Short mmCIF file of C-alpha atoms and ligand atoms in Angstrom, two decimals:
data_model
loop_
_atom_site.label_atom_id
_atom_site.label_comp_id
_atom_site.label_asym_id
_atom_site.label_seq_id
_atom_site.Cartn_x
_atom_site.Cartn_y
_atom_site.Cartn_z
CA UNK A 22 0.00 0.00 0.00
CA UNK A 23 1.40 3.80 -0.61
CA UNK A 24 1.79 5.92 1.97
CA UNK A 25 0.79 8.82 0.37
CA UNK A 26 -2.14 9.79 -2.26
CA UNK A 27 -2.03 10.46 -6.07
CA UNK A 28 -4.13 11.45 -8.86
CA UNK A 29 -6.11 8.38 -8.54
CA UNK A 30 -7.29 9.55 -4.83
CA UNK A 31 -8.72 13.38 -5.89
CA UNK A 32 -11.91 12.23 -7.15
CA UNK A 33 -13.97 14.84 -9.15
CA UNK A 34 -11.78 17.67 -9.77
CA UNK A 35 -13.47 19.75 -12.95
CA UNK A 36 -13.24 23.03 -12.13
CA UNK A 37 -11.13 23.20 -9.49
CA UNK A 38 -7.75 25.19 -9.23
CA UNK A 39 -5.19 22.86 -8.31
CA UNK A 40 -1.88 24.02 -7.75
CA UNK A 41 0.95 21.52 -9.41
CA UNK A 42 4.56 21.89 -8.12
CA UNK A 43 7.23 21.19 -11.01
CA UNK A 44 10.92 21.60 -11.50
CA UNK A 45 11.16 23.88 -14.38
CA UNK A 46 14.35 25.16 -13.43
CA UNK A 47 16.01 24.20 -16.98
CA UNK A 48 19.25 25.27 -18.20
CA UNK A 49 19.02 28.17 -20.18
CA UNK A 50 21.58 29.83 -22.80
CA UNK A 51 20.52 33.31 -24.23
CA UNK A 52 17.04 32.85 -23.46
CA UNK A 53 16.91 29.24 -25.38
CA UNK A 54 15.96 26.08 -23.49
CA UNK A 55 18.89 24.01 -23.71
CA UNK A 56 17.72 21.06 -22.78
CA UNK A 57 13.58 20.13 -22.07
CA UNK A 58 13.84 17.10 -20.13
CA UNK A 59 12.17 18.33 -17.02
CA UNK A 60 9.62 20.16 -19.15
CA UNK A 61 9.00 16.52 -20.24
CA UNK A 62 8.79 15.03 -17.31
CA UNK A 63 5.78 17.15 -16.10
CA UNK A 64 3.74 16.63 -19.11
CA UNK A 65 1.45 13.28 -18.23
CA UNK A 66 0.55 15.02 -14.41
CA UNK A 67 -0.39 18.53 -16.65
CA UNK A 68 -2.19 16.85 -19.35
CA UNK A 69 -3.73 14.38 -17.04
CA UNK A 70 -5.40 17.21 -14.77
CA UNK A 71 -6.28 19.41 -17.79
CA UNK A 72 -8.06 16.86 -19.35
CA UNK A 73 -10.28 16.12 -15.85
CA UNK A 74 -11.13 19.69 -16.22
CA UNK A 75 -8.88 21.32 -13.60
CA UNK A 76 -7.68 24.93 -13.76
CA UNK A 77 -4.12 24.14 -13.52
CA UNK A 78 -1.59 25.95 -11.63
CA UNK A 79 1.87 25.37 -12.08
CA UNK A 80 4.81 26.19 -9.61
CA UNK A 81 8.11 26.30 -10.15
CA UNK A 82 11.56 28.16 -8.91
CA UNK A 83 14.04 28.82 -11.24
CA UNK A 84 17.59 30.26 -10.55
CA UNK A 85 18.43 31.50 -7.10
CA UNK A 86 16.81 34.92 -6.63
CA UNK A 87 16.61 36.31 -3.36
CA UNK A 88 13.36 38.48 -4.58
CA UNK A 89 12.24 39.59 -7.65
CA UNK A 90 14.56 39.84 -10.28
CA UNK A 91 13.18 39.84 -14.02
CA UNK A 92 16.07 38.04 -14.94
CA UNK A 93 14.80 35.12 -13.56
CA UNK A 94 10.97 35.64 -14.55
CA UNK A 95 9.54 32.35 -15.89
CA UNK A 96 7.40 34.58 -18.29
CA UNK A 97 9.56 34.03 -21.22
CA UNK A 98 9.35 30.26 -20.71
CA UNK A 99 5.49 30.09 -20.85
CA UNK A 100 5.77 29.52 -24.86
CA UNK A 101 8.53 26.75 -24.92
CA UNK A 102 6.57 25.08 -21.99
CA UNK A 103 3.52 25.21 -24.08
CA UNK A 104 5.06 23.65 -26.86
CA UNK A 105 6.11 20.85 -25.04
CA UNK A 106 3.10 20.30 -23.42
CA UNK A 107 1.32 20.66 -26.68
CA UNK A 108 -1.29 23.25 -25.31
CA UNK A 109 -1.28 26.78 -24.59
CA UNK A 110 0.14 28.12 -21.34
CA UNK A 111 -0.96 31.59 -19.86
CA UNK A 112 1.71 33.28 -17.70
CA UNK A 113 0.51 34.70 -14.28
CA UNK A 114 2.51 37.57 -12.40
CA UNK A 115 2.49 37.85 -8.75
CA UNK A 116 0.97 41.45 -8.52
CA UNK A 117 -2.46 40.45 -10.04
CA UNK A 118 -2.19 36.07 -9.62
CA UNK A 119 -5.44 36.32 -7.79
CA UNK A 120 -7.72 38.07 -10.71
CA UNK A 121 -5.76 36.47 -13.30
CA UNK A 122 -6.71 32.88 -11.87
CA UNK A 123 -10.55 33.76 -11.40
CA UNK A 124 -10.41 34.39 -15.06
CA UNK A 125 -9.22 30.75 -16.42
CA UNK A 126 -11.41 28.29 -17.52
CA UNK A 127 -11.59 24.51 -16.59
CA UNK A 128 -8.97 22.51 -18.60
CA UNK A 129 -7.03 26.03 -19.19
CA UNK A 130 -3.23 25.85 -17.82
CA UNK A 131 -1.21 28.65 -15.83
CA UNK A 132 2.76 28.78 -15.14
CA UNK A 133 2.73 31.50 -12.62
CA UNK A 134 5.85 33.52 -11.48
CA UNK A 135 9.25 32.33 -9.88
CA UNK A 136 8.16 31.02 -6.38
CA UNK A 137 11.68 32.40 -5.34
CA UNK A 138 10.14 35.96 -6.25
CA UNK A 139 9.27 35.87 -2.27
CA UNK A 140 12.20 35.65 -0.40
CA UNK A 141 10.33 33.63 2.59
CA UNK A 142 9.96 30.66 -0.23
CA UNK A 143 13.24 29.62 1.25
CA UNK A 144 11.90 29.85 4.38
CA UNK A 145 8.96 27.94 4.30
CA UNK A 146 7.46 30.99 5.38
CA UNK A 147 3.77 30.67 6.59
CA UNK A 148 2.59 33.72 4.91
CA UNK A 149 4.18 32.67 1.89
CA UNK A 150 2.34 29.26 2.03
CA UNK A 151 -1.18 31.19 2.32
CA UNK A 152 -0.32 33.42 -0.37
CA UNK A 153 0.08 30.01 -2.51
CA UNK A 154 -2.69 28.09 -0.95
CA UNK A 155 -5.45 31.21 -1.68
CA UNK A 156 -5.50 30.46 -5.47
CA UNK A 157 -6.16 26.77 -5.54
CA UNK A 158 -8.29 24.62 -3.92
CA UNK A 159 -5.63 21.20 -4.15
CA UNK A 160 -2.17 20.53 -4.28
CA UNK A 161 0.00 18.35 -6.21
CA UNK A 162 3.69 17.83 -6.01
CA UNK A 163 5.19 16.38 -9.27
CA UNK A 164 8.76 17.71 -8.39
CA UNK A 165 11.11 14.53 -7.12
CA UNK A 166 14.30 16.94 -7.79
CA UNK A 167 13.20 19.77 -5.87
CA UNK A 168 11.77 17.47 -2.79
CA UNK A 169 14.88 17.29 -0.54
CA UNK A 170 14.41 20.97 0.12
CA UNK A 171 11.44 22.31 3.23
CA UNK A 172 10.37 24.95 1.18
CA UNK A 173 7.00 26.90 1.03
CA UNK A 174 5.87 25.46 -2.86
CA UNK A 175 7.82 22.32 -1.76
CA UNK A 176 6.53 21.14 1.71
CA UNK A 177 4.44 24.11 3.11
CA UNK A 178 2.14 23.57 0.83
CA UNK A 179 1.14 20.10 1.40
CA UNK A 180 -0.13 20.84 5.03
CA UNK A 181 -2.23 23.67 3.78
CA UNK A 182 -4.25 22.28 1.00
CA UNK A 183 -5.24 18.47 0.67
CA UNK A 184 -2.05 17.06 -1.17
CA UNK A 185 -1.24 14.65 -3.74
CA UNK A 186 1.96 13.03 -5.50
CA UNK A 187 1.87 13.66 -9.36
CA UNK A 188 2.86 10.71 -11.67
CA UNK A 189 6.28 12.03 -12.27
CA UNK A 190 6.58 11.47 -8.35
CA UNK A 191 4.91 8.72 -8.29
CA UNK A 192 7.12 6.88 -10.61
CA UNK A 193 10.52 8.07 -9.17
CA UNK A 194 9.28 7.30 -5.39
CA UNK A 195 7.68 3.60 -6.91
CA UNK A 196 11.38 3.21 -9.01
CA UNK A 197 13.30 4.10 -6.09
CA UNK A 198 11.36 2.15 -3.59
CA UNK A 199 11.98 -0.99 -5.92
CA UNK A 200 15.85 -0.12 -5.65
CA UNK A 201 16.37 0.22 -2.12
CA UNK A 202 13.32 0.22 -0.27
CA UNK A 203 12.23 -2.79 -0.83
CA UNK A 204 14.65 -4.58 -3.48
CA UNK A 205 14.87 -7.65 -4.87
CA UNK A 206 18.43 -9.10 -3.69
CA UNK A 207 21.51 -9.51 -4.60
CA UNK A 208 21.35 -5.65 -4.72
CA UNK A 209 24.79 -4.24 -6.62
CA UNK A 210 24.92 -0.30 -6.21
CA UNK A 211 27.84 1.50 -8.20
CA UNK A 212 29.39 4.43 -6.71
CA UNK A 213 31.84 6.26 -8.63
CA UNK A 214 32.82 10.09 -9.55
CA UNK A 215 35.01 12.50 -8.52
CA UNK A 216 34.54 13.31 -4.54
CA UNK A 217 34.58 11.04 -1.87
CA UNK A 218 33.50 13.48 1.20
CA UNK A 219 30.41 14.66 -0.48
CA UNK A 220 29.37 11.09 -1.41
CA UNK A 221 30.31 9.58 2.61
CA UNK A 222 26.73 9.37 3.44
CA UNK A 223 25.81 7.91 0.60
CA UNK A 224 28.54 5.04 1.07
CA UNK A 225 27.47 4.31 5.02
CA UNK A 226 23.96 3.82 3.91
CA UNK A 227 24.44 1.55 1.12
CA UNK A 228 26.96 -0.64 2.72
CA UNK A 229 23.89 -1.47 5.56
CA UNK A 230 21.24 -2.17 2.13
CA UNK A 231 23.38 -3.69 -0.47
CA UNK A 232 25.04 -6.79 -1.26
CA UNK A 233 27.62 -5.70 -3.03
CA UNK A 234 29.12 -2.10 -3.33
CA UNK A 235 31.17 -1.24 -6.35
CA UNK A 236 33.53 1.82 -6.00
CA UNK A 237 35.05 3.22 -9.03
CA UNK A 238 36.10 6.55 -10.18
CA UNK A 239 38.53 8.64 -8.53
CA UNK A 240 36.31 7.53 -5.33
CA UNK A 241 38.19 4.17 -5.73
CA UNK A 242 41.92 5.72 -5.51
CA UNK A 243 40.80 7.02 -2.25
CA UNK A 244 39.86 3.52 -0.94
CA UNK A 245 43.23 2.06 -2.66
CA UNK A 246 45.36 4.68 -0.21
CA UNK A 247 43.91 4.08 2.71
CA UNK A 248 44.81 0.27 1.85
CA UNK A 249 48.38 1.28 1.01
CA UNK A 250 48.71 0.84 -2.82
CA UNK A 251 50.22 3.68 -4.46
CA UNK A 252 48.23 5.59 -6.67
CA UNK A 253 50.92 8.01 -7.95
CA UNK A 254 49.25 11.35 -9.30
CA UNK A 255 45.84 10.30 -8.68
CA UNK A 256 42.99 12.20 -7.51
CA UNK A 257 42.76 11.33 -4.17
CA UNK A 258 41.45 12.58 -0.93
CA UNK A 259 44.33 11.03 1.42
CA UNK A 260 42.97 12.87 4.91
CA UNK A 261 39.80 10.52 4.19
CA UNK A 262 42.11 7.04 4.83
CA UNK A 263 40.10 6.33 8.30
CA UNK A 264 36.50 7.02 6.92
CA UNK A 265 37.30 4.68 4.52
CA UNK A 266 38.86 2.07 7.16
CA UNK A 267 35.54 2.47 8.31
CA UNK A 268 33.46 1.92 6.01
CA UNK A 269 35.34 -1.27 5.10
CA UNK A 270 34.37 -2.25 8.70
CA UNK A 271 30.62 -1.26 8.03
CA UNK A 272 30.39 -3.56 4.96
CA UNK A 273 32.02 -6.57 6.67
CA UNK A 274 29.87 -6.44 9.38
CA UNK A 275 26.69 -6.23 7.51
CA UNK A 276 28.14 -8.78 4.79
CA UNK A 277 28.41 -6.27 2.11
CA UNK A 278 31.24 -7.13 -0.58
CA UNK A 279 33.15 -4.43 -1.95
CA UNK A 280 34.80 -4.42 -4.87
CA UNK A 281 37.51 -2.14 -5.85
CA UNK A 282 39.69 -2.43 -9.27
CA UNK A 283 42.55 -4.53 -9.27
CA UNK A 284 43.41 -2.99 -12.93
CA UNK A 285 43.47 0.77 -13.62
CA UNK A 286 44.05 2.62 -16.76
CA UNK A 287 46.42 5.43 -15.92
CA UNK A 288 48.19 8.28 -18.17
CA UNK A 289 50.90 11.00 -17.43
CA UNK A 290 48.66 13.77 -18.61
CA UNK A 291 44.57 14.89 -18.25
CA UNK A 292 43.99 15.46 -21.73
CA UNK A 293 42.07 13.16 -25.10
CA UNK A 294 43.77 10.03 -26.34
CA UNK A 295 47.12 10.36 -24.46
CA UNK A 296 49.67 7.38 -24.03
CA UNK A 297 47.88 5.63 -21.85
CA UNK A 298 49.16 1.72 -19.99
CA UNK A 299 46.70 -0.81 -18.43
CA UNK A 300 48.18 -2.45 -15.07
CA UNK A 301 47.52 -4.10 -11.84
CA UNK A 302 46.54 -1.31 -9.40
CA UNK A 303 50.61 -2.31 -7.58
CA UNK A 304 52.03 -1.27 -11.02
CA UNK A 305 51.37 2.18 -10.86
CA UNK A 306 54.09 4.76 -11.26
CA UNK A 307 54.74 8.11 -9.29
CA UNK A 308 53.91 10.32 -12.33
CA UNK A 309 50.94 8.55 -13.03
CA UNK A 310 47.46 9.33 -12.47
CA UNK A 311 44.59 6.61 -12.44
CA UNK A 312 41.48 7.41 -14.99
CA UNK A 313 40.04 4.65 -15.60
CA UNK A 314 39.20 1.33 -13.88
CA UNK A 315 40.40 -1.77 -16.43
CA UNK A 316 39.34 -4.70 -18.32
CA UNK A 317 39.59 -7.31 -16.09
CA UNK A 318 37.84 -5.35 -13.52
CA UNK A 319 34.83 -4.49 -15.95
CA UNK A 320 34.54 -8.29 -17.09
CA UNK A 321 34.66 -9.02 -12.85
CA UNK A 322 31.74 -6.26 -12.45
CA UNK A 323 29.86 -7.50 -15.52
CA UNK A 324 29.70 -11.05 -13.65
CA UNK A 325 28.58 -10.15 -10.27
CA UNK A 326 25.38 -7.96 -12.10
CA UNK A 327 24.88 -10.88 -13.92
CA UNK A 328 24.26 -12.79 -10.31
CA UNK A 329 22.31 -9.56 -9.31
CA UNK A 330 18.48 -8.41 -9.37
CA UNK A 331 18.80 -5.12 -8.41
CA UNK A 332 21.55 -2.23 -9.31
CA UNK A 333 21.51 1.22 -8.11
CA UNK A 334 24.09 3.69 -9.66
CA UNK A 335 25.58 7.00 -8.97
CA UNK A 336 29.02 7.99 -10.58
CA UNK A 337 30.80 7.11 -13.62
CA UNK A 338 33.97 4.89 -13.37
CA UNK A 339 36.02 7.16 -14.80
CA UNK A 340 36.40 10.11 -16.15
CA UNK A 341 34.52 9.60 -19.18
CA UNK A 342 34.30 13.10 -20.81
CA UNK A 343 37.63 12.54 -22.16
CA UNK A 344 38.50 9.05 -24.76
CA UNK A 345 39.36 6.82 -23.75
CA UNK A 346 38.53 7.07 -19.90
CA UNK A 347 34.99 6.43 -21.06
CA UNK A 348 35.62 2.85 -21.67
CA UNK A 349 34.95 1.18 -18.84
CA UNK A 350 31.78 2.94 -17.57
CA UNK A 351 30.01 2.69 -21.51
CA UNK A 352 31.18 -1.18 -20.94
CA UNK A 353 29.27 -2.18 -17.78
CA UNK A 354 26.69 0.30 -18.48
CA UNK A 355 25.82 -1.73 -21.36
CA UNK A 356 25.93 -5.10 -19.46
CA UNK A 357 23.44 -3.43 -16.75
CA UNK A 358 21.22 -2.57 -19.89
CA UNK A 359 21.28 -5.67 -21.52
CA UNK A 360 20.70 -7.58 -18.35
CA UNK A 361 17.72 -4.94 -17.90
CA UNK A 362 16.32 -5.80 -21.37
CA UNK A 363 16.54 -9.58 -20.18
CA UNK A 364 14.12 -8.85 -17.66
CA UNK A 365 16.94 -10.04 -14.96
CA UNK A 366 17.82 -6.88 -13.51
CA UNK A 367 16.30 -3.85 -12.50
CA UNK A 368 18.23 -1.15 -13.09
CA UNK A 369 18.04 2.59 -11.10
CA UNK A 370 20.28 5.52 -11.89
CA UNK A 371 20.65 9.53 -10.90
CA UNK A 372 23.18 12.26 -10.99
CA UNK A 373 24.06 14.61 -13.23
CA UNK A 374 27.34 13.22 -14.58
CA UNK A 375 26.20 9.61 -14.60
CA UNK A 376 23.26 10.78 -16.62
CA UNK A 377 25.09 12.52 -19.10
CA UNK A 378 27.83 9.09 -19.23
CA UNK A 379 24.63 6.81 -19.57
CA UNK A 380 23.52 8.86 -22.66
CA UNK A 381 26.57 8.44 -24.13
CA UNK A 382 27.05 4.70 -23.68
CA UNK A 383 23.61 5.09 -25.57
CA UNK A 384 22.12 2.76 -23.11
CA UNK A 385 19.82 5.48 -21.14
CA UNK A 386 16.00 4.42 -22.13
CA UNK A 387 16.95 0.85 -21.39
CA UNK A 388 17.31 1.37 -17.56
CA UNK A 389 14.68 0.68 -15.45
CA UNK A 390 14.45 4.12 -14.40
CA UNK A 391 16.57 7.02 -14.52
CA UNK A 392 15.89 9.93 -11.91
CA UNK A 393 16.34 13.24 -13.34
CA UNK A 394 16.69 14.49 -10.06
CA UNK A 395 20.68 15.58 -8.55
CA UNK A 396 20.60 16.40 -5.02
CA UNK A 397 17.55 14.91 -4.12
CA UNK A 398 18.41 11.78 -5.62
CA UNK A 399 21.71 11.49 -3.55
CA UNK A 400 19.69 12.39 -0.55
CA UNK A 401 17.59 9.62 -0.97
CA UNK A 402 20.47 7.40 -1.40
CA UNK A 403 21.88 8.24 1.79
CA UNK A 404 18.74 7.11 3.23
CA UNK A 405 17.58 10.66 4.34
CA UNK A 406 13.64 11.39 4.36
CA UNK A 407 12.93 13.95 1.80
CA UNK A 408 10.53 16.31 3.02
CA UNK A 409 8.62 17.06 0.56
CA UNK A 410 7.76 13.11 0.20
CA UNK A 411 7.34 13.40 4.05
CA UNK A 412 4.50 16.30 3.72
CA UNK A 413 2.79 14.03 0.76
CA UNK A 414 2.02 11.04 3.77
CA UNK A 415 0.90 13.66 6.32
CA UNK A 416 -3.18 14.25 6.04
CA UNK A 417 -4.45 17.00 4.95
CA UNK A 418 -6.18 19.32 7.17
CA UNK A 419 -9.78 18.82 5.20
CA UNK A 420 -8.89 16.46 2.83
P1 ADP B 519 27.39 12.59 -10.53
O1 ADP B 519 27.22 13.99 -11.10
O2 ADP B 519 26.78 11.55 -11.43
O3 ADP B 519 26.93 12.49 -9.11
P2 ADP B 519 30.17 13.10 -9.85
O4 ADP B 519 29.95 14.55 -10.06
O5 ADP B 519 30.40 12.63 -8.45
O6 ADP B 519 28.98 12.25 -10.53
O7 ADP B 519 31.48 12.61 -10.63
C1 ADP B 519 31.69 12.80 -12.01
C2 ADP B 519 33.10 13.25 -12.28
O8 ADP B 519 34.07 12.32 -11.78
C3 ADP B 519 33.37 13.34 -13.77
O9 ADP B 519 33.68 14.67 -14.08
C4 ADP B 519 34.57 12.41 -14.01
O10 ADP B 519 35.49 12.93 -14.94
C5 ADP B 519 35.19 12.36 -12.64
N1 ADP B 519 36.06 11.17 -12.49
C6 ADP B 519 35.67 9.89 -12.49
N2 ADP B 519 36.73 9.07 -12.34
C7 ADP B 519 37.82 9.87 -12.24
C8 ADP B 519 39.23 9.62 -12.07
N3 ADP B 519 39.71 8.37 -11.96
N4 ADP B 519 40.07 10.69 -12.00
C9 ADP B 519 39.56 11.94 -12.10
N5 ADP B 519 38.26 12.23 -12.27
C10 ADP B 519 37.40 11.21 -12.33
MG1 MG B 520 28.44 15.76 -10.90
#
């Protein structure tokens, strides 16, 4: 049973003004939308509550204004939204929110102003949330990625005005839940990337939920030091050698295996297709620098998903932007997905680099699921509640 309420729970809802929180917060470039995918990902919730005949609402921040500052006005992103959605999209200021909402039709769509227009947004601020609550009559919260934060359009909301999860939620909560909440084992996560300390918590949890943990990246030189092989020039975060002593004793009291590389693909210099030699993690020099895990490691890695039912991923293995440090992750990115297509495996991944590396191992829409969400994504996999999910399981005050 779910904890919290979706679309399927608001009953009749023709003609009333429900107030949808998104993530529109896109990455611009001279007033273009560079890339849609969170416009995307609001679409089905939209169109779904349009169609019932709601007025909808939609909330979003964008940037990091303190106030107002027309800079970061959603106005000019009403059109490209509408295109998306495939359905006009009036814009709604602030100043006159109130008479511009009694004027929309059922079925008619709204993207009102930057939430972060009011400074007490960030604050969860109660006058904020009242300002919000006094044009609709529901809430929905669609916005995964924004959820780890306690603000007013985030969590506020949802104990002012009978609250729902939107099926863009719903699907990264149910996806997520499948993962680690209640996962089919073996469970495999991969944990890779550039820095260690801002991915501890995340490491700590998993080692208590996992079967196996897989640590690549420059993560994995940091693990290597504090186990005395010499990394050379590697990235490295040396003043982290007891954390990771520690969380080797974590996983070997909750039987969690992890696997580091015993081959590395290392290089003199940080730049495309220089001379590069692939050794035994012992073998490497003073001058070099790991930047890539190797073969033999992959082929290991491919073997134990192959005994798994569940991976979870954060962090490439290496540092893929630059050939040929790509190889590795783009090879046991496309075991996970063929093992996915099998119907062996299910397969969960999130953050912003590992994203961008499973697009270019081509292998993206074969995952189970792939969270668009950075921070919040993380946050869950550190096992933290994310309040905004929190706020959807409280009850409503009238609902
Ligand atoms: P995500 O955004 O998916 O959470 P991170 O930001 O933690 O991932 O890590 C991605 C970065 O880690 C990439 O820029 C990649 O180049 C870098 N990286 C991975 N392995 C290495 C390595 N061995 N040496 C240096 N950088 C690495
Ligand atoms: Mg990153």
């Amino acid at each position: 049973m779910k904890a919290y309420r979706t679309l399927d729970d608001m009953g009749d809802i023709s003609g009333k003004r429900v107030l949808v929180r998104e993530d529109l917060n896109v990455p611009m470039a001279d007033g273009v939308v560079t890339d849609d995918m969170r416009f995307r990902a609001s679409v089905v919730t939209v169109a779904e509550l349009a169609d019932r005949g709601a007025i909808v609402l939609i909330l979003s921040h964008f940037g990091r204004p303190e106030g107002p500052d027309p800079a970061l006005s959603l106005a000019p992103m009403a059109k490209p939204y509408g295109t998306v959605l495939g359905r006009p999209v009036h814009f709604i200021d602030w100043d006159d929110a109130a008479d511009a909402v009694s004027s929309l039709a059922p079925g008619d769509i709204a993207l009102l102003e930057n939430t972060r227009f009011f400074a007490g947004e960030r604050q969860n601020d109660p006058a904020v949330i009242a300002r919000f609550a006094a044009l609709g009559d529901l809430y929905v919260n669609d916005a995964f990625s924004a959820a780890h934060r306690a603000h007013a359009s985030t969590e506020g909301l949802a104990h002012a005005l009978p609250a729902f999860a939107g099926r863009s939620m719903q699907a990264e909560l149910d996806a997520l839940n499948k993962a680690l909440g209640h996962p089919e084992h073996p469970v495999a996560a991969v944990v890779g990337g550039a820095k260690i300390s801002t991915k501890l918590g995340v490491l700590r949890h998993l080692v208590e939920k996992v079967d196996h943990l897989i640590i690549g990246g420059a993560m994995a030189n940091t693990f290597l030091a504090a186990r005395g092989v010499n990394i050379g020039n590697s990235l490295c975060e040396h003043h982290l050698a007891e954390t990771a002593e520690a969380i080797f004793a974590a996983a070997e009291a909750a039987n969690c295996t992890i696997h580091l590389p015993y081959d590395v693909v290392v290089a003199k210099e940080f730049r495309a297709n220089p001379p590069t030699r692939t050794v035994n993690v012992h073998e490497v020099a003073q001058d070099e620098m790991i930047l890539d895990i190797g073969p033999a490691a992959v082929e290991a890695l491919g073997d134990v998903l192959k005994n798994c039912r569940t991976l979870v991923w954060n962090g490439p293995l290496g540092a893929f932007e630059i050939p040929p440090f790509d190889t590795a992750t783009v090879a046991l990115a496309r075991v996970a997905a063929a093992l996915t297509r099998d119907g062996t495996l299910v397969s969960v991944a999130g953050g912003g680099d590992t994203v961008a590396a499973l697009n270019h191992a081509g292998v993206a829409a074969d995952f189970s699921f792939i969270s668009t969400a950075g921070g919040a994504f993380l946050e869950w996999m550190e096992g933290r509640d994310l309040p905004g999910v929190a706020a959807l399981t409280h009850l409503p005050p009238n609902g």
